[in-house]
Amino acid sequence: MAQERENYCYLLGLNPYREDRYSKGEIIKRIDEAEEKWRKEAQATSSSLKRKFRANTYLSMVTDMYAVIESNVLLEDEFENGRTLLESKASKLNKDVIVLHDGSSYLIPGAENELAKRLKWADVDGPTVLRASKIQPVPAPKPVDDDIMTAFEKLSDVGLYTSKELLNTLIELPSMNMDINRLDPGCRPEEVRDAFGAVERRLSAMKAGNIENQDAYIQAMRALKVVMYPDDRLAMLDRYGRCMRAMEPAIESMEEDYGQPFTSNYLHGLISIYGSHEAIDNEMAVAILEAYCCKRHFIANFSSKNTRLTICPSCKAMVADGKDTVFCPVCGKAMRIVCPHCGTTQPSTYRSCIKCGFGFEEGFREVRRERQAIMDLLAEGDVGGAEDRFGSMQERFPEFTENNDLLVRIGKASSDYRRALGRIDNDYRIRNLYDLKTTVESARIQFPRIMEADYVAERYSEACEKVQEADTLCSLAADSEGEDTMDLYIRAADKCPDHPNAVRRLRDYPPEGPADAVCQVRKDTVLLRYAVPSDRKGVSFCIYRGRNTLPEVDQSTVPLAEIPGGVFLDKTLDPGVDYYYKIHSKRWGILSRDFAQCGPAMVLSEVEGVKVETIEDGLRITYPTPRGCSRVRIWRKEEGDAGQEEVEIVHGNTGTVEDRSLKGETVYHYLFVAEYDVNGRTERSLGTVFSGKTSRYPEPVNDMEVSWNRTDGSYSARWSSTEKVVLYASPRKARIFGTAVPVEDVERWMSPVEPDEVYDNGCKFDLPDGAVIFLYPMVRIGRTAIRGREVMITNLRPFRDVEKKMDGGDCDITVTWPEGAESAIVVVSDPGAREDQPRSEKITVSRELYEKDGRIRIQMGMSNKKTVTLLAVYDVEGTKAESIPFTMDVYSGSSTKVRYSVREERVKEDRNLTRIVMDLECAEGDSIPRLAMTATNVGIPLRMNDGEVVWDSQDPIALQDGRAQTWFTMDKGKADLKRMRLFFVNKEEYSLYKLIHPLYREV
């Protein structure tokens, strides 16, 4: 604990942990020596003014030092304060700690001795400082044992890391002349040992100097031999070597980055970065870095705990920082404070809250005053006043840390207070006045102001009066004899029925008990009847009630009621509970030994107060759940339908049910039954009926017409209804029964259509691609949709991405199969023929067959060209429907060669023009398809559109004896025959003809 003056143990150099070592005489001797030293410093002319002032200050303490020595209590406190001071100073040792991965601490060697020297505390040495710091140092970690470490060091001398690398390096040396295979990375330990034996024998037989670094290799082999057995040591060497190879760059980074303590994030980041290139053992990697930090004295934290340090503002100890550090572990003072106004945690040195500006000094003084005032009110028994004051305090200081403790204290006091008032009330009701007097007197000890509560003082006064009268009568009875004695005790019992003296004498004369008790349930009440005894003078009847079992009754049990007759109506019942009854006679405060019993009796409350309201598409039902009811079940039935069975409505027993999707303008009757779970069985009430009528619904849309807009591919729908219509689309026809359908079901079966444009009686919209789409017009009313007549829209997609490829004499066709199509019809005909001609060949190809073969094969036979028509076949509600046809021409692959030559002739009429003459030859046919000449400025054209089309035949060119000649004129300057070629205008002609272009010699 911090002191206003210097600690005497520190000034005298006493070790506070060795209190038993110092006798009073020795301590006095230390004081004398210190006094002489301080006097010399104060009188020395060479001392500075500051040093003289300090020496004089210490001299003024000498008298107090002797006083402390003479008092055992003060001396013990001084040593205790000295230990606290030393712990504060020794906490600086935490700066020299390396926190390992398991949370243990490695202390830099000699750090405690260095700190002890800096403290200048005479008898305090390094071990004492270590003890005061409460650090439990552990030895430096070793990743592997000494033999493995030595073997690795010898391997690293020759630049290697594992045993296999050493053996493979020696095996591959030409001078070794080894005739064995290299070791694989995953080879067994036996193979490594075999290779080691062979290499060792060969290396021993080599002359010195035959191998470069031969001595280093020999040393490495000798160190490796030590760890060859067992298998786990050899494996450990290789694992350590791989880790070291990965961690060497990390160690270099640590050497470059060291300046501040290494954090856990930094160290594990190094492992994840440099260890990601090679599968290494993470635990060994951590151990390697730990050992290196311990060796190099790098302060580091390998654990997940927070090791940041801060200074305690009270004792100046260096302790762990963090949100969890609220109190200093050395002096116990608060280091962090919680603002009682806003709850912000902050250092205790702050004078006001950093968030809300709450002043701590005055604020905490006021908080403590309020707390003490509340505790004083509780001590006085003013529970109500304490509750009111705590409520006001909680509004002003909602985040005060002791609020919960005060709340618990007030709650306990309030509970005890109410329990005491309850006992007083029960004692007064059954006229146990002696117990009432005792209860009040014991309660006044805890609650001195309980007499101020309503009726307590009045009842206590009455009880004291009656007990006093009963005491007088019992005293007279004790002194009397004969019949007067009993009469006096009876009179005492009339005054105070539970007076112990009267009860002790009269309990041997109990009254006769009732008999033949029966109970009858009448709506929410139970009627009890029983036979009363013949001697009823001064007799009353106490009725006791138990839940689910017969009540246990003794003289102190409070009855449900005490009545003079033989009939009782119990109105204070909870529904759904088995009640059992006992009836005892009572006279002079004594209960009968015999009693009457009956039960069980149970009342079942009906569901009352039900409200049925009309909503857009049905009825909203609200009902109160009867007390004790486990669940309420509801059945619905339509009025006028005698043969229809009731439909139970499934609901969550929340008290509100929305019964939707009902018929319009229809009366529905609802039966409400309350169910009670009682002792493993279910009891049901008789049930109550309530009715409601739904509103009128709009007519369904049955005249919707849908048209396709050719311009943009959209659709338009029209109808005559003036209601707001929502369209839903489905790929198949929905099985919907009835006109009113829940919207939830509609959206589960179909998708709403988002319109592009909305009209008064229609809309324009787009539909997704699909074979068939059914469009449903719905009029939404709340959560119900009125279904109209659906419209089927067929959108049978044809085959797309059709490609053809010749394979010998056959043509293979591949297509993109449209979604929903189940088969394809292929119509093969001669060119120009219609697909419906009888001679056309029809082929049906199923989707499964196409997916298996991956093609549709057309056999060309002797034909060079055929026309193929593809139709996709769909199943539309059980009917086969075909898409629009896709027609194309296919060719056999055989072609006729067309040769040509080009020459240039002079035009006599115009010297600026030249005539281009083309001689064509074709062995088959009587004409050549339409041709065009393309010319380029650079290179030669490979396609017709690679240059300028300078000539076009417009029509096929007729042949005579397989030859033809044609010509055209063009500017003489543009004519370059080497850069001109003929092309077919129609690309399909290349399937039947091949142009043989002339070749020109390069000049």
PDB file of C-alpha atoms in Angstrom, residues 110-117 123-132:
ATOM      1  CA  GLY A 110      20.661 -11.917 -14.734  1.00  0.00           C
ATOM      2  CA  ALA A 111      17.752  -9.498 -15.148  1.00  0.00           C
ATOM      3  CA  GLU A 112      16.714  -9.866 -11.498  1.00  0.00           C
ATOM      4  CA  ASN A 113      20.267  -9.106 -10.300  1.00  0.00           C
ATOM      5  CA  GLU A 114      20.482  -6.029 -12.522  1.00  0.00           C
ATOM      6  CA  LEU A 115      17.190  -4.749 -11.170  1.00  0.00           C
ATOM      7  CA  ALA A 116      18.275  -5.420  -7.587  1.00  0.00           C
ATOM      8  CA  LYS A 117      21.378  -3.249  -8.171  1.00  0.00           C
ATOM      9  CA  ASP A 123      19.511  -6.479   1.837  1.00  0.00           C
ATOM     10  CA  VAL A 124      17.375  -7.103  -1.294  1.00  0.00           C
ATOM     11  CA  ASP A 125      19.174  -9.329  -3.806  1.00  0.00           C
ATOM     12  CA  GLY A 126      18.197 -10.846  -7.147  1.00  0.00           C
ATOM     13  CA  PRO A 127      16.292 -13.888  -5.778  1.00  0.00           C
ATOM     14  CA  THR A 128      14.290 -11.594  -3.482  1.00  0.00           C
ATOM     15  CA  VAL A 129      13.372  -9.355  -6.420  1.00  0.00           C
ATOM     16  CA  LEU A 130      12.311 -12.435  -8.401  1.00  0.00           C
ATOM     17  CA  ARG A 131      10.172 -13.587  -5.481  1.00  0.00           C
ATOM     18  CA  ALA A 132       8.527 -10.178  -5.164  1.00  0.00           C
TER      19      ALA A 132
END
